[in-house]
Amino acid sequence: MIGKTRSRENMENEIKVREKVLTLKSVNISEIIRYELEGDPPFFTEKIIPGRVVDPIRDEELILRDLTEELWRMYEGYGIVFKGIGEVTDPSGAEDTILKAMEMIEWSDRWMGKRDFIKRCVEILKSEALMPLSIGHGDLSTENMIMSRDGKIYVSDWELARQMPIVFDLTGIMSKVPRTRELFKERIDDLAVNNREKNILSFQDQHFLSVITVILQWEHSLRYTERIERGKDTFLRKLNNSFGLANEIL
């Protein structure tokens, strides 16, 4: 990995996270062999994992059996903390932001009414409930996973790793492999039972909030897709999918 488009601090963070994850005996990741952060540009090299991209259908059983357990061991091993919603997302101006996003798509008749949808968003954003956080991969989708030749799933591309709500980190994989939702719901429910003194937001509301947080960033996402990807059509498709997923969760 050559840091032409990444800061030295970002690469240093990724190296530290990956070194820590390797000690947890949780998810499988490639070992960093060498790094030089003072180089121009900074770089690190890692062990190549021969294999193919994980397929959410073909590899579903292995994801359900192994990856879900490995991810949870990572969260627990790294340490789980609890924070309020206002500490992990900014609720200011949320209603107007969501309304503007709604105006950009065609609202499906199968979805909740717009007013009720916004009301639910505001209720959760203003809730005083807590959410569990740990280290998060930041882009946990099957596209960033490798099925090795010996039948193990390796998680790659850790440049976005940071502390974040656990359910936020899991949203990508839960979208690709819906059967993982129930397994992770059980884990979150267990956390709530084991921390009865804390008012922990329900799994459903955490999952819903993870999607709403993405929608709240639509202006940034639009600028990105117009600059990097295929323009506004790509953005609108993703925005529509986010509203669809949010309604499905509810």
PDB file of C-alpha atoms in Angstrom:
ATOM      1  CA  MET A   1       0.000   0.000   0.000  1.00  0.00           C
ATOM      2  CA  ILE A   2       1.511   3.326  -1.105  1.00  0.00           C
ATOM      3  CA  GLY A   3       0.246   6.452   0.612  1.00  0.00           C
ATOM      4  CA  LYS A   4      -0.124   8.730  -2.410  1.00  0.00           C
ATOM      5  CA  THR A   5      -3.716   9.574  -1.513  1.00  0.00           C
ATOM      6  CA  ARG A   6      -3.564   8.884   2.226  1.00  0.00           C
ATOM      7  CA  SER A   7      -1.972  10.752   5.096  1.00  0.00           C
ATOM      8  CA  ARG A   8       0.798   9.275   7.189  1.00  0.00           C
ATOM      9  CA  GLU A   9      -1.493   9.487  10.239  1.00  0.00           C
ATOM     10  CA  ASN A  10      -4.179   7.474   8.457  1.00  0.00           C
ATOM     11  CA  MET A  11      -1.727   4.748   7.481  1.00  0.00           C
ATOM     12  CA  GLU A  12      -0.260   4.703  10.985  1.00  0.00           C
ATOM     13  CA  ASN A  13      -3.746   4.216  12.432  1.00  0.00           C
ATOM     14  CA  GLU A  14      -4.442   1.314  10.070  1.00  0.00           C
ATOM     15  CA  ILE A  15      -1.180  -0.389  10.999  1.00  0.00           C
ATOM     16  CA  LYS A  16      -1.911  -0.069  14.728  1.00  0.00           C
ATOM     17  CA  VAL A  17      -5.451  -1.388  14.349  1.00  0.00           C
ATOM     18  CA  ARG A  18      -4.371  -4.350  12.256  1.00  0.00           C
ATOM     19  CA  GLU A  19      -1.543  -5.244  14.629  1.00  0.00           C
ATOM     20  CA  LYS A  20      -4.016  -5.165  17.530  1.00  0.00           C
ATOM     21  CA  VAL A  21      -6.624  -7.237  15.673  1.00  0.00           C
ATOM     22  CA  LEU A  22      -3.994  -9.868  14.893  1.00  0.00           C
ATOM     23  CA  THR A  23      -3.496 -10.407  18.639  1.00  0.00           C
ATOM     24  CA  LEU A  24      -7.213 -10.983  19.300  1.00  0.00           C
ATOM     25  CA  LYS A  25      -7.534 -14.308  17.457  1.00  0.00           C
ATOM     26  CA  SER A  26     -10.709 -13.046  15.859  1.00  0.00           C
ATOM     27  CA  VAL A  27     -11.140 -12.067  12.206  1.00  0.00           C
ATOM     28  CA  ASN A  28      -8.523 -13.224   9.723  1.00  0.00           C
ATOM     29  CA  ILE A  29      -6.459 -10.386   8.257  1.00  0.00           C
ATOM     30  CA  SER A  30      -3.313 -10.149   6.194  1.00  0.00           C
ATOM     31  CA  GLU A  31      -0.089  -9.609   8.151  1.00  0.00           C
ATOM     32  CA  ILE A  32       1.822  -6.379   7.516  1.00  0.00           C
ATOM     33  CA  ILE A  33       5.369  -7.397   6.624  1.00  0.00           C
ATOM     34  CA  ARG A  34       7.121  -4.036   6.460  1.00  0.00           C
ATOM     35  CA  TYR A  35       6.283  -0.357   6.639  1.00  0.00           C
ATOM     36  CA  GLU A  36       8.048   2.973   6.227  1.00  0.00           C
ATOM     37  CA  LEU A  37       5.885   5.874   7.284  1.00  0.00           C
ATOM     38  CA  GLU A  38       8.624   8.457   6.911  1.00  0.00           C
ATOM     39  CA  GLY A  39       9.141   7.559   3.270  1.00  0.00           C
ATOM     40  CA  ASP A  40       8.110   9.732   0.343  1.00  0.00           C
ATOM     41  CA  PRO A  41       5.490   8.522  -0.158  1.00  0.00           C
ATOM     42  CA  PRO A  42       4.913   6.455   3.003  1.00  0.00           C
ATOM     43  CA  PHE A  43       4.131   2.793   2.377  1.00  0.00           C
ATOM     44  CA  PHE A  44       3.542  -0.613   3.883  1.00  0.00           C
ATOM     45  CA  THR A  45       3.662  -4.084   2.409  1.00  0.00           C
ATOM     46  CA  GLU A  46       1.460  -6.966   3.455  1.00  0.00           C
ATOM     47  CA  LYS A  47       1.240 -10.689   2.886  1.00  0.00           C
ATOM     48  CA  ILE A  48      -0.752 -11.579  -0.222  1.00  0.00           C
ATOM     49  CA  ILE A  49      -3.740 -13.856   0.422  1.00  0.00           C
ATOM     50  CA  PRO A  50      -4.422 -15.970  -2.690  1.00  0.00           C
ATOM     51  CA  GLY A  51      -8.134 -16.483  -3.233  1.00  0.00           C
ATOM     52  CA  ARG A  52     -11.283 -14.829  -4.545  1.00  0.00           C
ATOM     53  CA  VAL A  53     -13.762 -12.198  -3.453  1.00  0.00           C
ATOM     54  CA  VAL A  54     -16.324 -13.522  -0.971  1.00  0.00           C
ATOM     55  CA  ASP A  55     -19.725 -14.209  -2.511  1.00  0.00           C
ATOM     56  CA  PRO A  56     -22.669 -13.423  -0.174  1.00  0.00           C
ATOM     57  CA  ILE A  57     -24.735 -16.304  -1.599  1.00  0.00           C
ATOM     58  CA  ARG A  58     -22.126 -18.953  -2.297  1.00  0.00           C
ATOM     59  CA  ASP A  59     -20.332 -18.337   1.004  1.00  0.00           C
ATOM     60  CA  GLU A  60     -23.369 -17.580   3.155  1.00  0.00           C
ATOM     61  CA  GLU A  61     -23.048 -20.608   5.440  1.00  0.00           C
ATOM     62  CA  LEU A  62     -19.388 -19.889   6.208  1.00  0.00           C
ATOM     63  CA  ILE A  63     -20.237 -16.253   6.927  1.00  0.00           C
ATOM     64  CA  LEU A  64     -22.999 -17.325   9.307  1.00  0.00           C
ATOM     65  CA  ARG A  65     -20.924 -20.016  11.003  1.00  0.00           C
ATOM     66  CA  ASP A  66     -17.500 -18.386  11.277  1.00  0.00           C
ATOM     67  CA  LEU A  67     -17.362 -14.710  10.335  1.00  0.00           C
ATOM     68  CA  THR A  68     -20.143 -13.577  12.663  1.00  0.00           C
ATOM     69  CA  GLU A  69     -18.366 -15.209  15.623  1.00  0.00           C
ATOM     70  CA  GLU A  70     -14.982 -13.829  14.574  1.00  0.00           C
ATOM     71  CA  LEU A  71     -16.322 -10.295  14.287  1.00  0.00           C
ATOM     72  CA  TRP A  72     -17.921 -10.441  17.705  1.00  0.00           C
ATOM     73  CA  ARG A  73     -14.681 -11.737  19.241  1.00  0.00           C
ATOM     74  CA  MET A  74     -12.942  -8.741  17.689  1.00  0.00           C
ATOM     75  CA  TYR A  75     -15.417  -6.274  19.201  1.00  0.00           C
ATOM     76  CA  GLU A  76     -15.222  -7.888  22.633  1.00  0.00           C
ATOM     77  CA  GLY A  77     -11.459  -8.298  22.506  1.00  0.00           C
ATOM     78  CA  TYR A  78     -10.876  -4.698  21.506  1.00  0.00           C
ATOM     79  CA  GLY A  79     -13.303  -3.513  24.169  1.00  0.00           C
ATOM     80  CA  ILE A  80     -16.930  -2.377  24.116  1.00  0.00           C
ATOM     81  CA  VAL A  81     -17.957   1.016  25.485  1.00  0.00           C
ATOM     82  CA  PHE A  82     -21.349   2.732  25.599  1.00  0.00           C
ATOM     83  CA  LYS A  83     -22.067   6.237  24.336  1.00  0.00           C
ATOM     84  CA  GLY A  84     -25.123   8.401  23.763  1.00  0.00           C
ATOM     85  CA  ILE A  85     -26.564   8.960  20.301  1.00  0.00           C
ATOM     86  CA  GLY A  86     -25.514  12.604  20.334  1.00  0.00           C
ATOM     87  CA  GLU A  87     -21.904  11.494  20.799  1.00  0.00           C
ATOM     88  CA  VAL A  88     -21.868   9.400  17.635  1.00  0.00           C
ATOM     89  CA  THR A  89     -24.043  11.420  15.245  1.00  0.00           C
ATOM     90  CA  ASP A  90     -25.100  15.062  14.956  1.00  0.00           C
ATOM     91  CA  PRO A  91     -28.906  15.399  15.150  1.00  0.00           C
ATOM     92  CA  SER A  92     -28.984  19.134  14.398  1.00  0.00           C
ATOM     93  CA  GLY A  93     -30.900  19.974  11.247  1.00  0.00           C
ATOM     94  CA  ALA A  94     -31.735  16.308  10.703  1.00  0.00           C
ATOM     95  CA  GLU A  95     -35.390  16.879   9.806  1.00  0.00           C
ATOM     96  CA  ASP A  96     -34.603  19.371   7.029  1.00  0.00           C
ATOM     97  CA  THR A  97     -31.757  17.226   5.709  1.00  0.00           C
ATOM     98  CA  ILE A  98     -33.966  14.144   5.472  1.00  0.00           C
ATOM     99  CA  LEU A  99     -36.781  16.134   3.841  1.00  0.00           C
ATOM    100  CA  LYS A 100     -34.403  17.388   1.148  1.00  0.00           C
ATOM    101  CA  ALA A 101     -33.169  13.848   0.557  1.00  0.00           C
ATOM    102  CA  MET A 102     -36.766  12.624   0.236  1.00  0.00           C
ATOM    103  CA  GLU A 103     -37.431  15.197  -2.470  1.00  0.00           C
ATOM    104  CA  MET A 104     -34.658  13.699  -4.606  1.00  0.00           C
ATOM    105  CA  ILE A 105     -36.205  10.231  -4.898  1.00  0.00           C
ATOM    106  CA  GLU A 106     -39.571   8.671  -5.697  1.00  0.00           C
ATOM    107  CA  TRP A 107     -41.139   7.602  -2.400  1.00  0.00           C
ATOM    108  CA  SER A 108     -42.563   4.088  -2.679  1.00  0.00           C
ATOM    109  CA  ASP A 109     -46.204   3.402  -1.801  1.00  0.00           C
ATOM    110  CA  ARG A 110     -44.971   0.350   0.108  1.00  0.00           C
ATOM    111  CA  TRP A 111     -43.011   2.511   2.533  1.00  0.00           C
ATOM    112  CA  MET A 112     -44.100   4.248   5.705  1.00  0.00           C
ATOM    113  CA  GLY A 113     -45.699   7.657   5.202  1.00  0.00           C
ATOM    114  CA  LYS A 114     -43.174  10.473   4.955  1.00  0.00           C
ATOM    115  CA  ARG A 115     -44.370  12.301   8.062  1.00  0.00           C
ATOM    116  CA  ASP A 116     -44.301   9.154  10.172  1.00  0.00           C
ATOM    117  CA  PHE A 117     -40.860   8.290   8.821  1.00  0.00           C
ATOM    118  CA  ILE A 118     -39.410  11.671   9.763  1.00  0.00           C
ATOM    119  CA  LYS A 119     -41.113  11.534  13.153  1.00  0.00           C
ATOM    120  CA  ARG A 120     -39.454   8.181  13.848  1.00  0.00           C
ATOM    121  CA  CYS A 121     -36.077   9.543  12.772  1.00  0.00           C
ATOM    122  CA  VAL A 122     -36.341  12.510  15.118  1.00  0.00           C
ATOM    123  CA  GLU A 123     -37.520  10.335  18.025  1.00  0.00           C
ATOM    124  CA  ILE A 124     -34.483   8.076  17.766  1.00  0.00           C
ATOM    125  CA  LEU A 125     -32.014  10.912  17.208  1.00  0.00           C
ATOM    126  CA  LYS A 126     -33.309  12.665  20.339  1.00  0.00           C
ATOM    127  CA  SER A 127     -33.347   9.488  22.431  1.00  0.00           C
ATOM    128  CA  GLU A 128     -31.164   9.376  25.531  1.00  0.00           C
ATOM    129  CA  ALA A 129     -30.474   5.665  25.027  1.00  0.00           C
ATOM    130  CA  LEU A 130     -26.931   4.363  24.702  1.00  0.00           C
ATOM    131  CA  MET A 131     -25.204   2.450  21.920  1.00  0.00           C
ATOM    132  CA  PRO A 132     -22.328  -0.064  22.160  1.00  0.00           C
ATOM    133  CA  LEU A 133     -19.132   0.967  20.370  1.00  0.00           C
ATOM    134  CA  SER A 134     -15.880  -0.799  19.590  1.00  0.00           C
ATOM    135  CA  ILE A 135     -13.270  -0.768  16.868  1.00  0.00           C
ATOM    136  CA  GLY A 136     -15.006  -0.862  13.504  1.00  0.00           C
ATOM    137  CA  HIS A 137     -13.686  -1.818  10.080  1.00  0.00           C
ATOM    138  CA  GLY A 138     -15.597   1.069   8.510  1.00  0.00           C
ATOM    139  CA  ASP A 139     -16.516  -0.618   5.216  1.00  0.00           C
ATOM    140  CA  LEU A 140     -17.487  -4.149   6.173  1.00  0.00           C
ATOM    141  CA  SER A 141     -18.871  -5.599   2.950  1.00  0.00           C
ATOM    142  CA  THR A 142     -18.212  -8.811   1.063  1.00  0.00           C
ATOM    143  CA  GLU A 143     -16.330  -6.789  -1.567  1.00  0.00           C
ATOM    144  CA  ASN A 144     -13.652  -6.230   1.080  1.00  0.00           C
ATOM    145  CA  MET A 145     -13.358  -9.912   1.978  1.00  0.00           C
ATOM    146  CA  ILE A 146     -11.250 -12.678   0.450  1.00  0.00           C
ATOM    147  CA  MET A 147     -12.048 -16.381   0.472  1.00  0.00           C
ATOM    148  CA  SER A 148      -8.621 -17.980   0.806  1.00  0.00           C
ATOM    149  CA  ARG A 149      -7.660 -21.255  -0.814  1.00  0.00           C
ATOM    150  CA  ASP A 150      -7.860 -22.990   2.562  1.00  0.00           C
ATOM    151  CA  GLY A 151     -11.484 -21.906   3.051  1.00  0.00           C
ATOM    152  CA  LYS A 152     -11.023 -18.981   5.452  1.00  0.00           C
ATOM    153  CA  ILE A 153     -12.530 -15.523   5.120  1.00  0.00           C
ATOM    154  CA  TYR A 154     -10.004 -12.680   5.309  1.00  0.00           C
ATOM    155  CA  VAL A 155     -11.125  -9.090   5.888  1.00  0.00           C
ATOM    156  CA  SER A 156      -9.122  -6.518   3.901  1.00  0.00           C
ATOM    157  CA  ASP A 157      -8.949  -2.721   3.435  1.00  0.00           C
ATOM    158  CA  TRP A 158      -8.766  -1.365   6.987  1.00  0.00           C
ATOM    159  CA  GLU A 159      -8.049   2.273   6.141  1.00  0.00           C
ATOM    160  CA  LEU A 160     -11.401   3.455   7.565  1.00  0.00           C
ATOM    161  CA  ALA A 161     -11.012   1.578  10.864  1.00  0.00           C
ATOM    162  CA  ARG A 162     -11.969   3.606  13.937  1.00  0.00           C
ATOM    163  CA  GLN A 163     -14.119   3.458  17.057  1.00  0.00           C
ATOM    164  CA  MET A 164     -17.757   3.407  15.983  1.00  0.00           C
ATOM    165  CA  PRO A 165     -21.144   1.925  16.929  1.00  0.00           C
ATOM    166  CA  ILE A 166     -20.938  -1.826  16.429  1.00  0.00           C
ATOM    167  CA  VAL A 167     -24.228  -2.014  14.532  1.00  0.00           C
ATOM    168  CA  PHE A 168     -23.060   0.776  12.205  1.00  0.00           C
ATOM    169  CA  ASP A 169     -20.046  -1.375  11.340  1.00  0.00           C
ATOM    170  CA  LEU A 170     -22.238  -4.405  10.692  1.00  0.00           C
ATOM    171  CA  THR A 171     -24.793  -2.723   8.429  1.00  0.00           C
ATOM    172  CA  GLY A 172     -22.902  -3.530   5.222  1.00  0.00           C
ATOM    173  CA  ILE A 173     -22.610  -7.253   5.871  1.00  0.00           C
ATOM    174  CA  MET A 174     -26.179  -7.442   7.215  1.00  0.00           C
ATOM    175  CA  SER A 175     -27.410  -5.874   3.979  1.00  0.00           C
ATOM    176  CA  LYS A 176     -25.499  -8.384   1.844  1.00  0.00           C
ATOM    177  CA  VAL A 177     -26.311 -11.398   4.041  1.00  0.00           C
ATOM    178  CA  PRO A 178     -29.683 -10.708   5.745  1.00  0.00           C
ATOM    179  CA  ARG A 179     -29.569 -13.904   7.824  1.00  0.00           C
ATOM    180  CA  THR A 180     -26.729 -12.392   9.859  1.00  0.00           C
ATOM    181  CA  ARG A 181     -29.155  -9.852  11.338  1.00  0.00           C
ATOM    182  CA  GLU A 182     -30.744 -12.290  13.754  1.00  0.00           C
ATOM    183  CA  LEU A 183     -27.345 -13.525  14.945  1.00  0.00           C
ATOM    184  CA  PHE A 184     -26.110 -10.011  15.645  1.00  0.00           C
ATOM    185  CA  LYS A 185     -29.453  -9.056  17.193  1.00  0.00           C
ATOM    186  CA  GLU A 186     -28.938 -11.851  19.730  1.00  0.00           C
ATOM    187  CA  ARG A 187     -25.526 -10.407  20.610  1.00  0.00           C
ATOM    188  CA  ILE A 188     -26.874  -6.888  21.082  1.00  0.00           C
ATOM    189  CA  ASP A 189     -29.802  -8.216  23.116  1.00  0.00           C
ATOM    190  CA  ASP A 190     -27.347 -10.088  25.351  1.00  0.00           C
ATOM    191  CA  LEU A 191     -25.410  -6.864  25.894  1.00  0.00           C
ATOM    192  CA  ALA A 192     -28.611  -5.152  27.007  1.00  0.00           C
ATOM    193  CA  VAL A 193     -29.442  -7.996  29.413  1.00  0.00           C
ATOM    194  CA  ASN A 194     -25.939  -7.978  30.880  1.00  0.00           C
ATOM    195  CA  ASN A 195     -25.998  -4.188  31.289  1.00  0.00           C
ATOM    196  CA  ARG A 196     -29.479  -3.653  32.680  1.00  0.00           C
ATOM    197  CA  GLU A 197     -28.376  -0.500  34.482  1.00  0.00           C
ATOM    198  CA  LYS A 198     -27.836   1.120  31.079  1.00  0.00           C
ATOM    199  CA  ASN A 199     -30.612   2.226  28.754  1.00  0.00           C
ATOM    200  CA  ILE A 200     -29.389   0.568  25.562  1.00  0.00           C
ATOM    201  CA  LEU A 201     -31.118   1.361  22.277  1.00  0.00           C
ATOM    202  CA  SER A 202     -32.829  -1.656  20.726  1.00  0.00           C
ATOM    203  CA  PHE A 203     -31.068  -3.513  17.928  1.00  0.00           C
ATOM    204  CA  GLN A 204     -33.794  -2.504  15.474  1.00  0.00           C
ATOM    205  CA  ASP A 205     -33.418   1.187  16.298  1.00  0.00           C
ATOM    206  CA  GLN A 206     -29.620   0.973  16.153  1.00  0.00           C
ATOM    207  CA  HIS A 207     -29.857  -0.644  12.720  1.00  0.00           C
ATOM    208  CA  PHE A 208     -32.351   1.996  11.570  1.00  0.00           C
ATOM    209  CA  LEU A 209     -30.125   4.779  12.906  1.00  0.00           C
ATOM    210  CA  SER A 210     -27.114   3.387  11.041  1.00  0.00           C
ATOM    211  CA  VAL A 211     -28.982   3.836   7.755  1.00  0.00           C
ATOM    212  CA  ILE A 212     -30.342   7.267   8.708  1.00  0.00           C
ATOM    213  CA  THR A 213     -26.808   8.417   9.510  1.00  0.00           C
ATOM    214  CA  VAL A 214     -25.816   7.539   5.946  1.00  0.00           C
ATOM    215  CA  ILE A 215     -28.807   9.468   4.573  1.00  0.00           C
ATOM    216  CA  LEU A 216     -27.884  12.505   6.680  1.00  0.00           C
ATOM    217  CA  GLN A 217     -24.566  12.637   4.824  1.00  0.00           C
ATOM    218  CA  TRP A 218     -26.232  12.775   1.405  1.00  0.00           C
ATOM    219  CA  GLU A 219     -24.739  16.131   0.396  1.00  0.00           C
ATOM    220  CA  HIS A 220     -21.205  14.830   0.934  1.00  0.00           C
ATOM    221  CA  SER A 221     -22.103  11.583  -0.840  1.00  0.00           C
ATOM    222  CA  LEU A 222     -23.453  13.491  -3.848  1.00  0.00           C
ATOM    223  CA  ARG A 223     -20.247  15.493  -4.199  1.00  0.00           C
ATOM    224  CA  TYR A 224     -18.225  12.282  -3.966  1.00  0.00           C
ATOM    225  CA  THR A 225     -20.198  10.312  -6.539  1.00  0.00           C
ATOM    226  CA  GLU A 226     -20.165  13.183  -9.019  1.00  0.00           C
ATOM    227  CA  ARG A 227     -16.387  13.473  -8.665  1.00  0.00           C
ATOM    228  CA  ILE A 228     -15.288   9.846  -8.332  1.00  0.00           C
ATOM    229  CA  GLU A 229     -17.985   7.484  -9.535  1.00  0.00           C
ATOM    230  CA  ARG A 230     -20.625   7.643 -12.253  1.00  0.00           C
ATOM    231  CA  GLY A 231     -22.391  10.808 -11.316  1.00  0.00           C
ATOM    232  CA  LYS A 232     -25.801  11.629  -9.932  1.00  0.00           C
ATOM    233  CA  ASP A 233     -27.587   8.487 -11.131  1.00  0.00           C
ATOM    234  CA  THR A 234     -25.322   6.331  -8.964  1.00  0.00           C
ATOM    235  CA  PHE A 235     -25.945   8.601  -5.994  1.00  0.00           C
ATOM    236  CA  LEU A 236     -29.735   8.559  -6.430  1.00  0.00           C
ATOM    237  CA  ARG A 237     -29.792   4.776  -6.691  1.00  0.00           C
ATOM    238  CA  LYS A 238     -27.820   4.467  -3.455  1.00  0.00           C
ATOM    239  CA  LEU A 239     -30.019   7.048  -1.724  1.00  0.00           C
ATOM    240  CA  ASN A 240     -33.171   5.229  -2.806  1.00  0.00           C
ATOM    241  CA  ASN A 241     -31.711   1.936  -1.565  1.00  0.00           C
ATOM    242  CA  SER A 242     -30.945   3.537   1.809  1.00  0.00           C
ATOM    243  CA  PHE A 243     -34.527   4.734   2.240  1.00  0.00           C
ATOM    244  CA  GLY A 244     -35.743   1.298   1.167  1.00  0.00           C
ATOM    245  CA  LEU A 245     -33.542  -0.433   3.739  1.00  0.00           C
ATOM    246  CA  ALA A 246     -34.619   1.989   6.476  1.00  0.00           C
ATOM    247  CA  ASN A 247     -38.274   1.229   5.759  1.00  0.00           C
ATOM    248  CA  GLU A 248     -37.564  -2.496   5.666  1.00  0.00           C
ATOM    249  CA  ILE A 249     -35.967  -2.297   9.116  1.00  0.00           C
ATOM    250  CA  LEU A 250     -39.004  -0.494  10.526  1.00  0.00           C
TER     251      LEU A 250
END
